[in-house]
GROMACS .gro file of C-alpha atoms in nm:
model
  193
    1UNK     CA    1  16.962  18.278  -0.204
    2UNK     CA    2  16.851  17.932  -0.144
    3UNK     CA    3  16.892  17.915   0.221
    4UNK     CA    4  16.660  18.232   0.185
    5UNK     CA    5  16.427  18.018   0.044
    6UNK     CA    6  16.440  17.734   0.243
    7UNK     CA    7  16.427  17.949   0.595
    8UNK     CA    8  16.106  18.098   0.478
    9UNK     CA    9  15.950  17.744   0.365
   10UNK     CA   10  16.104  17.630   0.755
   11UNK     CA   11  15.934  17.935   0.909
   12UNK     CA   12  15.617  17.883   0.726
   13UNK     CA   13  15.602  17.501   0.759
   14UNK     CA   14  15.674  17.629   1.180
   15UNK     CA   15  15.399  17.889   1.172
   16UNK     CA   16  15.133  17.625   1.009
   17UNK     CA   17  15.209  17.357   1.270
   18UNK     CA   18  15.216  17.564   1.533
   19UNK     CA   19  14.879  17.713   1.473
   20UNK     CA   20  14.743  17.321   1.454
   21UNK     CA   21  14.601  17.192   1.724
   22UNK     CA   22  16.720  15.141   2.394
   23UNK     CA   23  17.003  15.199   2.244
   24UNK     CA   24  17.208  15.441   2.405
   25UNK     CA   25  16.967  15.696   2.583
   26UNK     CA   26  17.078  15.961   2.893
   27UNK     CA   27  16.757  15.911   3.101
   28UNK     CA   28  17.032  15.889   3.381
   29UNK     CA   29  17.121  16.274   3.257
   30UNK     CA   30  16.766  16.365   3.311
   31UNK     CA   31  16.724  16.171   3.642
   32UNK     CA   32  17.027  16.382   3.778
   33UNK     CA   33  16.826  16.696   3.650
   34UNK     CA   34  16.501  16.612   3.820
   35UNK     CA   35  16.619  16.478   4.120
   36UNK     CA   36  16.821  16.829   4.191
   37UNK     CA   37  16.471  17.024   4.067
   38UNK     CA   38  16.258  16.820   4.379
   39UNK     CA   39  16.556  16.928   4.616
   40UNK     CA   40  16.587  17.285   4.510
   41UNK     CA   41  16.171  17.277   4.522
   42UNK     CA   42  16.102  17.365   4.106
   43UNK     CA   43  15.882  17.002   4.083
   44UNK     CA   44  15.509  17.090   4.207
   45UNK     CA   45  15.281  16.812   4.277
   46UNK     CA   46  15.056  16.973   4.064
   47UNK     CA   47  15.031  16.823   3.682
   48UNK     CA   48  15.093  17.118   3.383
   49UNK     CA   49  14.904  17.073   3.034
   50UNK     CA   50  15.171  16.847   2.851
   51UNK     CA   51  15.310  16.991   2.565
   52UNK     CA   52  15.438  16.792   2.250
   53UNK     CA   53  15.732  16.747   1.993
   54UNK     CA   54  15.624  16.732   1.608
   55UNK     CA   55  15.855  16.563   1.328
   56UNK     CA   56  15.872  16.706   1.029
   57UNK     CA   57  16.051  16.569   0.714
   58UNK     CA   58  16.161  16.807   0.459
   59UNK     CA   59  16.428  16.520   0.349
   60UNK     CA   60  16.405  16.363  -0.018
   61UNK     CA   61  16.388  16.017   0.135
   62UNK     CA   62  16.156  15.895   0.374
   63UNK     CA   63  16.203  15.904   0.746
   64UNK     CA   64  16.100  15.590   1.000
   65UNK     CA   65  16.021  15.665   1.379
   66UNK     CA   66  15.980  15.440   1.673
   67UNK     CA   67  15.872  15.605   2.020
   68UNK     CA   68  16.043  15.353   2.274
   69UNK     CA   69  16.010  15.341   2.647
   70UNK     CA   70  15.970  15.000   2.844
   71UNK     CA   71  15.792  14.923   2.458
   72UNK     CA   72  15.870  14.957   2.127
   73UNK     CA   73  15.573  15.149   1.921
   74UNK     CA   74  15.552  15.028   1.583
   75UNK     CA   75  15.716  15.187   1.317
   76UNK     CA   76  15.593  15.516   1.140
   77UNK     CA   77  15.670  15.634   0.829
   78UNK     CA   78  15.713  15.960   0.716
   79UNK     CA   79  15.728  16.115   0.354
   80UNK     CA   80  15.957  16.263   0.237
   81UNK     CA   81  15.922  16.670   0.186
   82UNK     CA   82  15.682  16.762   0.478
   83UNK     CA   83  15.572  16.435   0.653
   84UNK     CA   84  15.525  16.518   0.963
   85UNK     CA   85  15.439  16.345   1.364
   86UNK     CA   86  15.304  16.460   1.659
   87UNK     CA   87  15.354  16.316   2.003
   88UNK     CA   88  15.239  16.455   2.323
   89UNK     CA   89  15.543  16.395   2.612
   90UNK     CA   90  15.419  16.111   2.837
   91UNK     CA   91  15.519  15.948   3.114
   92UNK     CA   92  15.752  15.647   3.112
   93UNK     CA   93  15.582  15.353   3.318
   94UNK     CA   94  15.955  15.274   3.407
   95UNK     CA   95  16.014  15.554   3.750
   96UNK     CA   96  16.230  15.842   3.628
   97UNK     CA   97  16.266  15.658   3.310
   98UNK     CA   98  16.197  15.842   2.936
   99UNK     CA   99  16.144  15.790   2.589
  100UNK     CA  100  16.321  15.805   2.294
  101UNK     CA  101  16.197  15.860   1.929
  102UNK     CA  102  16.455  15.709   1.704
  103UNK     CA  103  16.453  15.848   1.337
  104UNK     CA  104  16.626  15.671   1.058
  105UNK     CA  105  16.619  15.803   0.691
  106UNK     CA  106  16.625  15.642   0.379
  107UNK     CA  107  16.576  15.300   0.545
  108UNK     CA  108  16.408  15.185   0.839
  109UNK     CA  109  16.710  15.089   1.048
  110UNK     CA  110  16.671  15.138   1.440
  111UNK     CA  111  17.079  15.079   1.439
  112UNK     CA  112  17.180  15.403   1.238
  113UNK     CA  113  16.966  15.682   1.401
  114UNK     CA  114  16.957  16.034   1.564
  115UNK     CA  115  16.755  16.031   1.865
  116UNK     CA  116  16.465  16.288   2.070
  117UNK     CA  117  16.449  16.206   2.397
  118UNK     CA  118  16.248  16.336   2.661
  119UNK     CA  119  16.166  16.246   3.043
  120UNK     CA  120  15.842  16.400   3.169
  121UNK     CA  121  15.783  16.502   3.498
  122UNK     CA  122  15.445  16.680   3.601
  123UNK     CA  123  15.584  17.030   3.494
  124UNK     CA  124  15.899  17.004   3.319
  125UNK     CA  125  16.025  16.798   3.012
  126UNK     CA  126  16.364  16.703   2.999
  127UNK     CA  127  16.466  16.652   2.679
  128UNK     CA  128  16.804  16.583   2.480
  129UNK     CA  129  16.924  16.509   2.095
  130UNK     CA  130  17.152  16.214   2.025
  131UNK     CA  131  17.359  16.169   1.748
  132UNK     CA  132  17.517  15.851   1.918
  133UNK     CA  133  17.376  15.597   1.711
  134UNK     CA  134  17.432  15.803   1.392
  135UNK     CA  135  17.649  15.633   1.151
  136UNK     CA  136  17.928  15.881   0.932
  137UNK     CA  137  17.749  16.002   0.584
  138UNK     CA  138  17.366  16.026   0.699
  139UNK     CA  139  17.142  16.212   0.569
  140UNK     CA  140  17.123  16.352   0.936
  141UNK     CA  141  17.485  16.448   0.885
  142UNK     CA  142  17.444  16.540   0.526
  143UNK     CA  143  17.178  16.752   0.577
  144UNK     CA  144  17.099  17.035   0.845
  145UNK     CA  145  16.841  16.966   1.147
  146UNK     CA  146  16.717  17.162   1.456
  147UNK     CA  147  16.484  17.105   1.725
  148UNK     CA  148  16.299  17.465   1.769
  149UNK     CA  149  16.112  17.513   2.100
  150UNK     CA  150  15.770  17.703   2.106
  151UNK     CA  151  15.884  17.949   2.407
  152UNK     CA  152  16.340  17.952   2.376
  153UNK     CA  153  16.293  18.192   2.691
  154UNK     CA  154  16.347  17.842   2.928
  155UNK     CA  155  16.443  17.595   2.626
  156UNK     CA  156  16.710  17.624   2.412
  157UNK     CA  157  16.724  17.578   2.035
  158UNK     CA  158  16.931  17.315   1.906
  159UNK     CA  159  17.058  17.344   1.540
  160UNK     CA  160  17.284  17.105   1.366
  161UNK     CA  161  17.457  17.180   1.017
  162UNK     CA  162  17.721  16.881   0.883
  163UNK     CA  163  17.942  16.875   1.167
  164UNK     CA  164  17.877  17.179   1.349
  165UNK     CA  165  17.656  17.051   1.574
  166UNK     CA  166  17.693  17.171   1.974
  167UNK     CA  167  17.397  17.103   2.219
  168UNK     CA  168  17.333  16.719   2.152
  169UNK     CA  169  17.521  16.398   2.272
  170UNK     CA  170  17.798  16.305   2.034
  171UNK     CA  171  17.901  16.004   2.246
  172UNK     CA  172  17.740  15.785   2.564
  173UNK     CA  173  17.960  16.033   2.810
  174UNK     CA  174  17.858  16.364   2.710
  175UNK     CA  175  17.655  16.520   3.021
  176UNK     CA  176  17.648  16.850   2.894
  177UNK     CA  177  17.300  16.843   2.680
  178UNK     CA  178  16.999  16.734   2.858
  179UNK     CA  179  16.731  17.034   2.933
  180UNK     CA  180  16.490  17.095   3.163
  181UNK     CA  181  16.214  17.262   2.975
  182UNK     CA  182  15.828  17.334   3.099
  183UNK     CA  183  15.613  17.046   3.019
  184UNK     CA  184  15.401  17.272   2.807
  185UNK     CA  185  15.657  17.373   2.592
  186UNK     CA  186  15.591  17.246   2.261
  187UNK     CA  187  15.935  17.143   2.034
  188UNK     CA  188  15.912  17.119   1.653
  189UNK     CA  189  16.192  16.889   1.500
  190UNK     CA  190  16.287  16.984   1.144
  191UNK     CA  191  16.462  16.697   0.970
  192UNK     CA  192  16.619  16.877   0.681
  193UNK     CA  193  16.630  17.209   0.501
   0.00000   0.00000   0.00000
């Protein structure tokens, strides 16, 4: 009964933000992936609308964030139990380089945490979860995330429960989990539920 209630709080907390307006990364993954879109022709010189990825905490401790390309952003903070971030995809000023949003919980420590990242091109996003830098007995692991896509038809869902998680980078030499998604796509990370 209580994951009853928790999906519907999830799918509610999804509706309402949807109707609102380096440590180890795998930019080389995404590289691969947009290199063999300009040979098979899917990269237009034409820019798409960019879409965005929004955080939201529904943990009991408080989540830290740092967007990081060639620069580390100062740290956010977000509550706990619906703190939430917003950041439209951008460009890397490095060439066919990304960004990374590291997210620690409980304390803000940019050694022990799960990583979104994302490489933008003009029309796709190529985008990946990383539990790499995730140490044993986090509240990541502890507790159940997922990284739900606006449109799934060209982006897959990731969801992550304890250790059943498939679809994200367990260690630097996975090359199974980067995604080329349309740039407009927008992604909602749930941290917890």
């Amino acid at each position: 009964m209580r994951f009853i209630h928790d999906f519907i709080i999830f799918l509610l907390a999804f509706l309402s933000l949807a109707l609102a307006s380096p440590v180890a990364d795998h930019n080389s993954a995404a590289a691969e992936l947009i290199d063999a879109d300009i040979k098979a022709g899917e990269v237009s010189a034409v820019e798409a609308a960019p879409g965005a990825v929004t955080i939201v905490n529904h943990l009991r401790v408080p989540v830290y964030l740092w967007s990081v390309d060639t620069h580390q952003s100062p740290m956010i903070t977000l509550e706990p139990m619906w703190g939430a971030h917003k950041e439209s995809y951008r460009f890397s000023p490095k060439p066919n380089g990304g960004v990374s949003i590291k997210i620690a919980a409980g304390t803000p420590d940019i050694t022990n945490v799960l990583q979104f990242e994302y490489t933008r091109t003009n029309d796709k996003v190529y985008r990946d979860m990383s539990t790499i830098n995730l140490r044993p007995g986090s509240e990541f692991v502890r507790n159940a995330f997922a990284l739900i896509p606006g449109d799934e038809s060209n982006c897959p869902m990731i969801y992550c429960r304890s250790d059943d998680c498939p679809g994200v980078y367990h260690k630097p030499n996975d090359d199974h989990a980067t995604y080329g998604c349309p740039v407009g796509v927008d992604m909602m990370l749930m941290l917890g539920f």
